[in-house]
Coordinates of C-alpha atoms and ligand atoms in Angstrom, one line a residue:
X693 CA 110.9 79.8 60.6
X694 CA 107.0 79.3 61.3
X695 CA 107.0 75.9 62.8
X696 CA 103.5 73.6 61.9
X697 CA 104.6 70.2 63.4
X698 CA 102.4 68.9 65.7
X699 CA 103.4 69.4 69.2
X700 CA 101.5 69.6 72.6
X701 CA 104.0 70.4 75.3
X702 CA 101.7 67.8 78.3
X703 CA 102.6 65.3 75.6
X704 CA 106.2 65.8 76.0
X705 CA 106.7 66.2 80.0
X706 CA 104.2 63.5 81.0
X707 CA 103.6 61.3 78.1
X708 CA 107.5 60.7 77.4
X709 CA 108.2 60.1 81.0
X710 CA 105.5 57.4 81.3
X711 CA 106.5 56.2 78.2
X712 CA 110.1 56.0 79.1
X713 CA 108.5 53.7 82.5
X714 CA 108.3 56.2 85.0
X715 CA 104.5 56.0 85.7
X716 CA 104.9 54.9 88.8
X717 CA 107.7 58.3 89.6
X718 CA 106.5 60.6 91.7
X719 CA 106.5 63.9 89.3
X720 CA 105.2 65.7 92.3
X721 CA 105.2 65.7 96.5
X722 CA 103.7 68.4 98.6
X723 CA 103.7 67.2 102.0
X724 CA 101.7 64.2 102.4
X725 CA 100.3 64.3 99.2
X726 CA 102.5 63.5 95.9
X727 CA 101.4 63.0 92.2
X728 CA 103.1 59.9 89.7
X729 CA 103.8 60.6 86.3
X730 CA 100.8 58.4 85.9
X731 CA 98.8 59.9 87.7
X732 CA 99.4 63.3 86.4
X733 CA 98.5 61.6 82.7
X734 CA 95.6 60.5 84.0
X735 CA 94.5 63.2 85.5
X736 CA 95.5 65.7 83.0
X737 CA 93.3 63.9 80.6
X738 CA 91.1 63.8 82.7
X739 CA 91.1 67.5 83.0
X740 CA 90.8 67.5 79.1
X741 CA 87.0 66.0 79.5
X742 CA 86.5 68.3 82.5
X743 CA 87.0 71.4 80.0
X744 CA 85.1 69.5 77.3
X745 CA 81.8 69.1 79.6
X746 CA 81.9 72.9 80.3
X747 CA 81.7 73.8 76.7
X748 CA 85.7 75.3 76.8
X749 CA 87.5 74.5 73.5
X750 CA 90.8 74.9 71.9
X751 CA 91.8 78.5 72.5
X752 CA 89.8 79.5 75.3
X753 CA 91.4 80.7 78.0
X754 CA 90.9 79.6 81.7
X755 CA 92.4 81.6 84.2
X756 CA 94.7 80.4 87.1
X757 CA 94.9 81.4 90.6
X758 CA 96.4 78.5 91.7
X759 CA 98.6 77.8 94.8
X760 CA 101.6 74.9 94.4
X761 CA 99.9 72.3 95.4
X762 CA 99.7 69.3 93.3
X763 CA 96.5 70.4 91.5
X764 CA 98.5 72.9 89.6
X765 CA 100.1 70.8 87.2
X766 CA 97.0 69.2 86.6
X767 CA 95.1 72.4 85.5
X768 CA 98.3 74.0 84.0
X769 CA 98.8 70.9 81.8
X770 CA 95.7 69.6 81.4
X771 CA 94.6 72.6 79.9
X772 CA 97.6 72.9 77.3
X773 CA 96.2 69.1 76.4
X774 CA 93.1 70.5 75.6
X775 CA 94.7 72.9 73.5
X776 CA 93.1 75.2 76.1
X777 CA 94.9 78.3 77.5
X778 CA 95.8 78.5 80.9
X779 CA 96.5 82.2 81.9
X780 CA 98.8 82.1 85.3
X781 CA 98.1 84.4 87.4
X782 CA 100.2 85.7 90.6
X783 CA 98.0 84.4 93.6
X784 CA 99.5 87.5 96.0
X785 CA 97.4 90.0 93.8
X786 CA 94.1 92.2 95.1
X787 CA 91.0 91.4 93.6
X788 CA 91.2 94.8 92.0
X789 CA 94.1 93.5 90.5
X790 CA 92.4 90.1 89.3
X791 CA 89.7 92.2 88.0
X792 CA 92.0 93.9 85.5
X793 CA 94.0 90.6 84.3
X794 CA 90.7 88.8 84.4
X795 CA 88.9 91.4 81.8
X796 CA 91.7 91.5 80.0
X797 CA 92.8 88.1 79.3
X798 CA 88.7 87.1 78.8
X799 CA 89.3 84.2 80.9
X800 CA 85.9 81.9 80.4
X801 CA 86.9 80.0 83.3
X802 CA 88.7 80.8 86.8
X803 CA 90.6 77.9 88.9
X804 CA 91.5 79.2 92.4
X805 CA 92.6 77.8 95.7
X806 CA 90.0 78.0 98.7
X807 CA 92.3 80.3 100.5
X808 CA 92.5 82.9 97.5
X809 CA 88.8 82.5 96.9
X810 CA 87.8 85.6 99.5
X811 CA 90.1 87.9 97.4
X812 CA 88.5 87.5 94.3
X813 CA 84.8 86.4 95.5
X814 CA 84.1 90.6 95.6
X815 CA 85.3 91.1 92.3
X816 CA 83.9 88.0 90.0
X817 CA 80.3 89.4 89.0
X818 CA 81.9 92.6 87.1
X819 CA 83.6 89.9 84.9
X820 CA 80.9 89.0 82.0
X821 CA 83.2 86.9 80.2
X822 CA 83.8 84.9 83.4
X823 CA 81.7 81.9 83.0
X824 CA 82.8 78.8 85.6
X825 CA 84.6 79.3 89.0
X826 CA 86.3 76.0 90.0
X827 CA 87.7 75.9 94.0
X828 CA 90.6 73.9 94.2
X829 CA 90.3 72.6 98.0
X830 CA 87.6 72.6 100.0
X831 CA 84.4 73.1 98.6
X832 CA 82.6 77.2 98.6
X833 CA 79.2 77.1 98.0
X834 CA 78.4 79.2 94.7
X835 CA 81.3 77.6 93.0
X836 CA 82.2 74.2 91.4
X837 CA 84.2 72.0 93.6
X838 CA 87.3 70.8 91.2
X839 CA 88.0 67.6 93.3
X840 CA 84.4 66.5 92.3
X841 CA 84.7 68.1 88.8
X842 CA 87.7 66.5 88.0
X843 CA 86.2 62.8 89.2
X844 CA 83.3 63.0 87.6
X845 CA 85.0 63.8 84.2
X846 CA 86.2 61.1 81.2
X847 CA 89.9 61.2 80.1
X848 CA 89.8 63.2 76.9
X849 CA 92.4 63.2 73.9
X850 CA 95.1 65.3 73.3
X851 CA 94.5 68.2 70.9
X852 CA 96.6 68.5 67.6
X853 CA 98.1 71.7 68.6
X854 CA 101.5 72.9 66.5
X855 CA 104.6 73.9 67.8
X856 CA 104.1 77.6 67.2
X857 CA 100.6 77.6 68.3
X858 CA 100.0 79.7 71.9
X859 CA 99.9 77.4 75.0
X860 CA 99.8 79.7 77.8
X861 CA 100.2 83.1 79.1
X862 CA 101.8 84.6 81.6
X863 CA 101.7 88.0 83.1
X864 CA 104.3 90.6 83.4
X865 CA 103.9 92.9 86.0
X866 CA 106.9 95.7 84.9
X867 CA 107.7 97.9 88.0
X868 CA 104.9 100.8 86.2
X869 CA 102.4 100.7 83.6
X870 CA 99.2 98.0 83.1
X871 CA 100.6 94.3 83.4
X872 CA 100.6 92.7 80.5
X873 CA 99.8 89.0 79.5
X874 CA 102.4 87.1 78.0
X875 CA 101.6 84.5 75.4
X876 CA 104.0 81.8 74.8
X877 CA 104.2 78.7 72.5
X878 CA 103.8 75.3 72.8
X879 CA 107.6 74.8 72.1
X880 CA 109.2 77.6 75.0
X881 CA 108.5 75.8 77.9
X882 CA 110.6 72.8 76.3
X883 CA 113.2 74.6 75.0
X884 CA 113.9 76.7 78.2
X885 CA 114.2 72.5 79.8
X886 CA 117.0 71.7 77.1
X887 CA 118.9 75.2 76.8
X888 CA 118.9 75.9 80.5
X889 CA 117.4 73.4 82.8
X890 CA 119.5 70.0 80.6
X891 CA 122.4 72.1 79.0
X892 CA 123.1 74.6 82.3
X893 CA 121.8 73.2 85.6
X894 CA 122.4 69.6 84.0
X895 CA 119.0 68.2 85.4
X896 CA 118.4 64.4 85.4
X897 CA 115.6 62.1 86.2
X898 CA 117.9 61.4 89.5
X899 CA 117.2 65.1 90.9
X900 CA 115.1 66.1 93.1
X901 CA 114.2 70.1 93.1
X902 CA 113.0 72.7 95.5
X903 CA 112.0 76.1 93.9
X904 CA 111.3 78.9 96.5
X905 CA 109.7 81.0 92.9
X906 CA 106.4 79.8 92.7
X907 CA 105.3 77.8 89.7
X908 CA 102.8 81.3 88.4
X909 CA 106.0 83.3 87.8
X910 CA 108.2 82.4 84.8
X911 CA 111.7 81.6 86.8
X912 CA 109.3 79.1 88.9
X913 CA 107.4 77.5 86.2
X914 CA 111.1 76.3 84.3
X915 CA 112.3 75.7 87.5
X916 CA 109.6 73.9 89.4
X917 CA 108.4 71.7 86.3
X918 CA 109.7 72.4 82.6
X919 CA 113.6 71.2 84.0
X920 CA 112.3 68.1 86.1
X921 CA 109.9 66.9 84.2
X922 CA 111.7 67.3 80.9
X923 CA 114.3 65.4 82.8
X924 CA 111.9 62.9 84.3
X925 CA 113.1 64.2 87.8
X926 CA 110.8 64.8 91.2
X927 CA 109.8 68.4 92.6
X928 CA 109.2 69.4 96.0
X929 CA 105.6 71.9 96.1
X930 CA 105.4 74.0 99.0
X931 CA 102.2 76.5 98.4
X932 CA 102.6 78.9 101.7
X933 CA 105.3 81.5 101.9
X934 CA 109.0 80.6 101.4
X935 CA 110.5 81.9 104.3
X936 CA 113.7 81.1 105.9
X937 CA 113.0 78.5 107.9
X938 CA 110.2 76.8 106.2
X939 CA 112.5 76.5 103.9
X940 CA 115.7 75.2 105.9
X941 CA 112.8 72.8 106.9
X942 CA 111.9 71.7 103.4
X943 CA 115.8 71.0 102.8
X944 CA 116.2 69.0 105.8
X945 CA 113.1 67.1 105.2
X946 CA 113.2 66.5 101.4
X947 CA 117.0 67.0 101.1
X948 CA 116.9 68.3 97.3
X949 CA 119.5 68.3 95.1
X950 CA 118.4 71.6 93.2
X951 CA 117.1 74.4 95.1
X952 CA 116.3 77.6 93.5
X953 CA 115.9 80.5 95.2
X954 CA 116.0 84.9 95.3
X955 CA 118.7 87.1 96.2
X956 CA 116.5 88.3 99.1
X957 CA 115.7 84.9 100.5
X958 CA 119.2 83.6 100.0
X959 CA 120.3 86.8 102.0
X960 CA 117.5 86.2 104.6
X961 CA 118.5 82.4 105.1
X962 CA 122.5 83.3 105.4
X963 CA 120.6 85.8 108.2
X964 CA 119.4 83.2 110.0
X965 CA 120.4 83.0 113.5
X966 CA 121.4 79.2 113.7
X967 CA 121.9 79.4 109.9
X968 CA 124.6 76.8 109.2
X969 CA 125.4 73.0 106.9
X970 CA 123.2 71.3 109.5
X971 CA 120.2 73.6 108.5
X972 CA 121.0 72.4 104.3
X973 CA 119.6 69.3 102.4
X974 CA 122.8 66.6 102.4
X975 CA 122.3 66.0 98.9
X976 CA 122.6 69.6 97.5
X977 CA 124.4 69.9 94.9
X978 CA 123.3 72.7 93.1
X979 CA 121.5 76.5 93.0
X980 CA 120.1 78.4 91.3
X981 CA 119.6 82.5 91.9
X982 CA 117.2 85.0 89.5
X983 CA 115.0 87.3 89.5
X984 CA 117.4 90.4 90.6
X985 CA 121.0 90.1 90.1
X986 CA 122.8 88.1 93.2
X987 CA 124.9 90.4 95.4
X988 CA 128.9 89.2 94.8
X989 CA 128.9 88.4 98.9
X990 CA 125.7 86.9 99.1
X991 CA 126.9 83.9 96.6
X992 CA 130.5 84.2 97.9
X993 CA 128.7 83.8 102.0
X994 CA 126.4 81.0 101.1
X995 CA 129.2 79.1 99.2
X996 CA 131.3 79.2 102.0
X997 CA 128.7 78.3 104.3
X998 CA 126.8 75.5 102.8
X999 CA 129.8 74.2 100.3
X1000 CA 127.5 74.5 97.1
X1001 CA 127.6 77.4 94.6
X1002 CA 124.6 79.4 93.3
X1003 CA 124.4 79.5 89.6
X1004 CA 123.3 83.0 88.8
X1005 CA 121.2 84.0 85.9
X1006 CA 118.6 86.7 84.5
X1007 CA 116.0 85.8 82.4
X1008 CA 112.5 87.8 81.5
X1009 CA 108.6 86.7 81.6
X1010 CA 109.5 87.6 77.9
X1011 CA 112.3 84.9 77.6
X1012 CA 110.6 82.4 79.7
X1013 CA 113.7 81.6 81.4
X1014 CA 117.2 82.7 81.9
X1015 CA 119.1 83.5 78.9
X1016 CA 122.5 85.3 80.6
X1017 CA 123.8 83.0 83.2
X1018 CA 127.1 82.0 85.4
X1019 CA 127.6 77.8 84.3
X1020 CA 128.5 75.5 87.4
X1021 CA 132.0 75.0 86.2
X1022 CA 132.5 78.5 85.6
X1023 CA 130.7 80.8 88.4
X1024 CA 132.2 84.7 88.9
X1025 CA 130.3 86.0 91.9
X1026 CA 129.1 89.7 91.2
X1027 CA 128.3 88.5 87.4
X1028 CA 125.5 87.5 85.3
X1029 CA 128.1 85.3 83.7
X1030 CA 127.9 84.7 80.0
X1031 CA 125.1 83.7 76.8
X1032 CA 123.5 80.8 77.6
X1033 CA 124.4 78.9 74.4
X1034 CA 121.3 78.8 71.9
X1035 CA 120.3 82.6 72.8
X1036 CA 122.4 85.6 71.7
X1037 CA 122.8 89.0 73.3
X1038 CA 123.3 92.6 72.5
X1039 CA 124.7 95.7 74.6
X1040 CA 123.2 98.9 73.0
X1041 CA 123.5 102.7 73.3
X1042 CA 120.4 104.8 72.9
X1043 CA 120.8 104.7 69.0
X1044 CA 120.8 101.0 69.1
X1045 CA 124.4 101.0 68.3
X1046 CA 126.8 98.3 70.1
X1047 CA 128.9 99.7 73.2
X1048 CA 132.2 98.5 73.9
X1049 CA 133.6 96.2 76.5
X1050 CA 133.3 98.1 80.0
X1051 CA 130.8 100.5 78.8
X1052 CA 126.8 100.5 80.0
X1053 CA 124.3 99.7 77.6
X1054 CA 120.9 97.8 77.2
X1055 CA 120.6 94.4 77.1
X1056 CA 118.9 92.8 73.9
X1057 CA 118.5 89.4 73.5
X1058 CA 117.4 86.9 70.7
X1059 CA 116.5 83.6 71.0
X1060 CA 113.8 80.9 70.1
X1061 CA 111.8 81.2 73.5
X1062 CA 110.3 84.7 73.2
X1063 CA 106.8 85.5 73.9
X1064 CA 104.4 86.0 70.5
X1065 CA 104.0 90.0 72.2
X1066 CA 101.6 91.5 74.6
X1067 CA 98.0 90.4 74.4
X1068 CA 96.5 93.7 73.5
X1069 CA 99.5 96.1 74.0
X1070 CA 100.6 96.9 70.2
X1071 CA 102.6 100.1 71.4
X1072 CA 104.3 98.2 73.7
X1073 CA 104.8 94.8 71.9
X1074 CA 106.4 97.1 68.9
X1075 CA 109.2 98.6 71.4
X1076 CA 110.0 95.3 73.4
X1077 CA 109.8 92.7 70.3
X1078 CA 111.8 94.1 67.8
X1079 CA 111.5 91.4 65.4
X1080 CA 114.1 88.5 66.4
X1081 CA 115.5 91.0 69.3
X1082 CA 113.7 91.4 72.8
X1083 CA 114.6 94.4 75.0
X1084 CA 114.7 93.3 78.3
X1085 CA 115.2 97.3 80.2
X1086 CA 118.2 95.8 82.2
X1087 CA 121.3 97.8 81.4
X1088 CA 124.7 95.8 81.7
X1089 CA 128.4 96.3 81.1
X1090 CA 130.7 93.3 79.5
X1091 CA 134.3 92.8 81.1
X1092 CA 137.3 91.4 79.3
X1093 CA 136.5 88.1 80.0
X1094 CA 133.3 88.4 78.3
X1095 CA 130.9 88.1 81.7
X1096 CA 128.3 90.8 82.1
X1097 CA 127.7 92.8 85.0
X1098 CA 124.5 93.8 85.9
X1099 CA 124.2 97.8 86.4
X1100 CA 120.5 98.4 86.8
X1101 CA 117.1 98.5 85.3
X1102 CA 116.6 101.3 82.6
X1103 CA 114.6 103.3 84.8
X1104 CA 116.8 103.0 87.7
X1105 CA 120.1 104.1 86.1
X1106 CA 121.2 107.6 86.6
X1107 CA 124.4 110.1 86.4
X1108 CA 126.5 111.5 88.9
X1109 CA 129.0 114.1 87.4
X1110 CA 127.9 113.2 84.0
X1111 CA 128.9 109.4 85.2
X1112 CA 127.0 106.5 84.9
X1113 CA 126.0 105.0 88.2
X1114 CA 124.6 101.6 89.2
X1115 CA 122.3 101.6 91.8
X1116 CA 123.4 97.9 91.8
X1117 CA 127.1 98.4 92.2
X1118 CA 126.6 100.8 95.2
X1119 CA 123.8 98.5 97.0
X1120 CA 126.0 95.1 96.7
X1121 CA 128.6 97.4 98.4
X1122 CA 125.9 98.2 101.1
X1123 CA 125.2 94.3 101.5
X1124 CA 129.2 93.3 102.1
X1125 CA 128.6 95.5 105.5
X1126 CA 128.2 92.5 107.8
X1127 CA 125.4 94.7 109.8
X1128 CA 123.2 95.5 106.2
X1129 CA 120.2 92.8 105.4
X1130 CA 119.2 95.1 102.4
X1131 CA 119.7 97.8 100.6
X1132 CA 118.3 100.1 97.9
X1133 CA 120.1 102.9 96.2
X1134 CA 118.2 105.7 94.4
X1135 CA 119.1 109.4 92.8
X1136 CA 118.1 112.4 94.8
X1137 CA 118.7 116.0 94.3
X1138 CA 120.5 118.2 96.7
X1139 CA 120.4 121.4 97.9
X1140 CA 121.9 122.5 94.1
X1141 CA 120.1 120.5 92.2
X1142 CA 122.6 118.1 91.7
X1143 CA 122.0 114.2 91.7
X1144 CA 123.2 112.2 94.2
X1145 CA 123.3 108.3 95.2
X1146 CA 120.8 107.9 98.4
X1147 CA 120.2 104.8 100.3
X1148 CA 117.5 102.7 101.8
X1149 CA 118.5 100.3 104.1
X1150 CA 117.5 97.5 106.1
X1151 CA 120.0 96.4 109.2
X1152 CA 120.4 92.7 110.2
X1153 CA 118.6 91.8 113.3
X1154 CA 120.5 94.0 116.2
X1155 CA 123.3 95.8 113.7
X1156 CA 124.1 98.8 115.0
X1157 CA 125.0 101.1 111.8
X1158 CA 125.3 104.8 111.0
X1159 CA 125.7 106.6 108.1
X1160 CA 129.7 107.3 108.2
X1161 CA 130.3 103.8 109.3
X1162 CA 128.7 102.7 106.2
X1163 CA 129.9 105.7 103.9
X1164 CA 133.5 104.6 104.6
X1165 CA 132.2 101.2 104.0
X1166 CA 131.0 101.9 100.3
X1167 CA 134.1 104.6 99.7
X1168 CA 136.5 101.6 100.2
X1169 CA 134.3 99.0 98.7
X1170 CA 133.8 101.2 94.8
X1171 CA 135.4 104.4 95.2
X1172 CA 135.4 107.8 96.5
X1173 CA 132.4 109.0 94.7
X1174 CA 129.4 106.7 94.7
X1175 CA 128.9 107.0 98.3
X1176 CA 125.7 107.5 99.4
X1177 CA 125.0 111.2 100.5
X1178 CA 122.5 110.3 102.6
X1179 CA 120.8 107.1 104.3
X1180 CA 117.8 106.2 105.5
X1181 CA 117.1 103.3 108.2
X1182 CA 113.8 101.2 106.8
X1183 CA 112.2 97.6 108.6
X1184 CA 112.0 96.7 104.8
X1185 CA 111.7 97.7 100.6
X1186 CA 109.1 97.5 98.6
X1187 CA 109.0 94.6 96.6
X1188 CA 107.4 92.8 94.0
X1189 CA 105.5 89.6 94.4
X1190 CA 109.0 88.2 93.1
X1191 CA 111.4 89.9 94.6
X1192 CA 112.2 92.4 92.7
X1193 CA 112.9 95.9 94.9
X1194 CA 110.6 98.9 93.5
X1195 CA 113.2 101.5 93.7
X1196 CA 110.5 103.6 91.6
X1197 CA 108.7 103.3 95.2
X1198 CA 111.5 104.7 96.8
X1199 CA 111.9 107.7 94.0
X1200 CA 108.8 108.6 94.8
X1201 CA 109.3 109.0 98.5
X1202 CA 111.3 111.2 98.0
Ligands
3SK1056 O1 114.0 87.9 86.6 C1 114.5 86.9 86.1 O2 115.8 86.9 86.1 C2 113.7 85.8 85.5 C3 114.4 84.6 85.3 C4 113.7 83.6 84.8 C5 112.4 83.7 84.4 C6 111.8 84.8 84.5 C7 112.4 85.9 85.1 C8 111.6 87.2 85.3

């Protein structure tokens, strides 16, 4: 039902919790520096005056390339406020990449960190529609410092947005094709905090977070402030690169209770040469895994290691957040668990017809978080949104218990002897080897023509591995015939910006 209530989401994650006396609350800490609730009001309002004085009004967009530092929230919500909308982009891109998002999403303004400026400095004077460029950090000549910006600005009002009106965009990268900018309402961000962040993690203002994700990409923004600051809780910014040990260092220092991490990193950490309890925050009590599905052993390893479970999920720049997910009081490794209650999903043949229990089909899902469509991308908006349904291009099987188990993207699927096999299945059989880091499984043809499983795989520090010992690994992990036929030894796989493998890369290797 089209929803016309007034609603401004800043309203709801600051406003409330100053409202509800925690003003004084840090909302944010990134190392030395850390952000009240108060603060954040003031500031956000502040920001509201800031995109007053530069002509910006409701519905404008202003782009992001914004680092977690404690200025993001600021812009992020500040411009929501304003009924301005921010556009977050992913701050590992190429300026060839910004020029594309920035064209397309007609940003009038651009907010970037000092250290991203050089990327995008080449690129800004092909962008007409680009009118302001704020640096966030130290001052660059040319630009407008938003330090100074920011002081030198009123506190504005909040705008009278509604519920269903858009209050910012995201963009989805897909593993091919043009990304594409994600709008989403005022209401998502909120609702992902109740349905996932309240009802699954069970946030509360007495948690303290750590999100590896970064706050531009969807899984990062619910976790790293829709769930705490719905909740009134504290998060932990950290705006270099999450590796393993900055991030044994952030858990000993700020000893969350909630950390949310990747498969990759969580298989990196358990790689660490003194990884152990010592190297954990005390007062874990909690994770949370997305992004690609969590290898069975990974969760099984770090469980037994560090005592606390991994809750994993999938969710889609689409959904905003995770809509599939394992719960803390029920978690079976090796599955994407069950519905998260208020969302509903689908497994579908090719003629959109449901598939039985055990059998692979698509994953659709319906639920009240889904993006208004692709800015500009009608074709494309048409065969994702399909009306109250959103194909998500993950395929799935559900077992008798009703958890689903993640087979593959779309693309990535293929048959061998006419049967299905999951590249997923076959590289989470890889990853139980105790001398395998990563894997990546993809179909190749042999010397018939035939398709066959091949591998891409990335040995732990000093493993010494060959291709029978980890044949007879798979063959008595899965079965007979989803071996690999063949193997190939690689430093690393290509990735994403979030994690995600490319195993279209890889198919094109070969
Ligand atoms: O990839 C995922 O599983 C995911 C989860 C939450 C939000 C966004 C995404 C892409």
């Amino acid at each position: 039902m089209d929803d016309k209530r007034i609603f401004n989401v800043a309203v709801d994650f600051i406003d409330r919790n100053v409202d509800a006396g925690r003003g004084d609350k840090p909302a944010f800490i990134e190392g030395e520096r850390s952000l009240t609730y108060g603060e954040l009001q003031a500031d956000s309002e502040r920001m509201v005056g800031l995109l007053s004085r530069f002509g910006l009004r409701r519905e404008d967009r202003v782009a992001m390339i914004t680092l977690d530092t404690i200025e993001y929230p600021v812009i992020f919500l500040g411009a929501i406020r304003a009924g301005v909308i921010p556009v977050a982009l992913n701050t590992l891109l190429s300026g060839e990449q910004y020029r594309y998002m920035l064209s397309d999403s007609r940003a009038k303004a651009l907010f970037v960190s000092e250290p991203l400026y050089q990327t995008v400095a080449p690129i800004l004077a092909s962008i007409p529609t680009l009118e302001h460029v704020f640096v966030v950090g130290h001052p660059v000549a040319g630009t407008l410092d938003f330090a100074a910006e920011l002081a030198a600005s009123e506190r504005g009002a909040t705008a009278e947005t509604t519920a269903d009106e858009v209050a910012f965009w995201l963009y989805s990268s897909g593993s091919t094709g043009a990304p594409k900018g994600v709008p989403h309402v005022q209401t998502s961000a909120a609702e992902t905090a109740t349905l996932f962040g309240t009802n699954i993690i069970g946030f509360s203002e007495n948690d303290v977070v750590f999100s590896a994700a970064k706050l531009f990409f969807a899984y990062g923004l619910g976790n790293g402030l829709s769930f705490p600051m719905a909740a009134g809780a504290t998060t932990i910014l950290y705006p270099a690169r999450p590796t393993p040990q900055a991030v044994f260092d952030i858990l000993q220092t700020y000893q969350p209770t909630v950390f949310c991490g990747v498969p990759t990193l969580y298989a990196a950490m358990l790689a660490y040469p003194e990884a152990g309890p010592a190297m954990g925050s005390p007062k874990l009590r909690i994770c949370v895994s997305a992004g690609e599905a969590l290898p069975e052993d990974v969760g099984k390893r770090w469980k037994k290691l560090f005592g606390v479970d991994i809750v994993d999920g999938v969710g889609s720049t689409e959904m905003l957040h995770i809509f599939l997910s394992n719960k803390p009081d029920d978690i079976v490794y090796g599955t994407s668990g069950k519905p998260v209650p208020g969302y509903d999903v689908r497994l579908v043949d090719e003629h959109d017809a449901d598939v039985a229990d055990g059998e692979v089909g698509e994953l659709l899902v319906r639920g009240t978080t889904a993006a208004v469509g692709y800015w500009n991308q009608r074709e494309k908006s048409r065969r994702t949104f399909m009306g109250e349904w959103t194909r998500t291009g993950d395929k799935y099987t559900r077992d008798a218990s009703g958890n689903y188990v993640y087979c593959g993207r779309t693309d990535d699927m293929f048959k061998v002897s006419g049967i299905w096999v999951s590249p997923f299945e076959v590289e989470s059989a890889l990853i139980s080897h105790p001398g395998v880091l990563e894997a990546a499984v993809v179909p190749r043809a042999d010397g018939e023509n035939l398709i066959k499983p091949c591998a891409f795989v990335v040995p732990k520090n000093g493993a010494d591995l060959d291709y029978d010992m980890l044949k007879e690994h798979v063959k008595s992990e899965i079965g007979k015939w989803k071996y690999p036929r063949w193997i190939e030894f690689v430093d690393e796989l290509p990735k994403t910006a979030t994690g995600k493998i490319q195993r279209f890369k890889l198919r094109e290797m070969l």
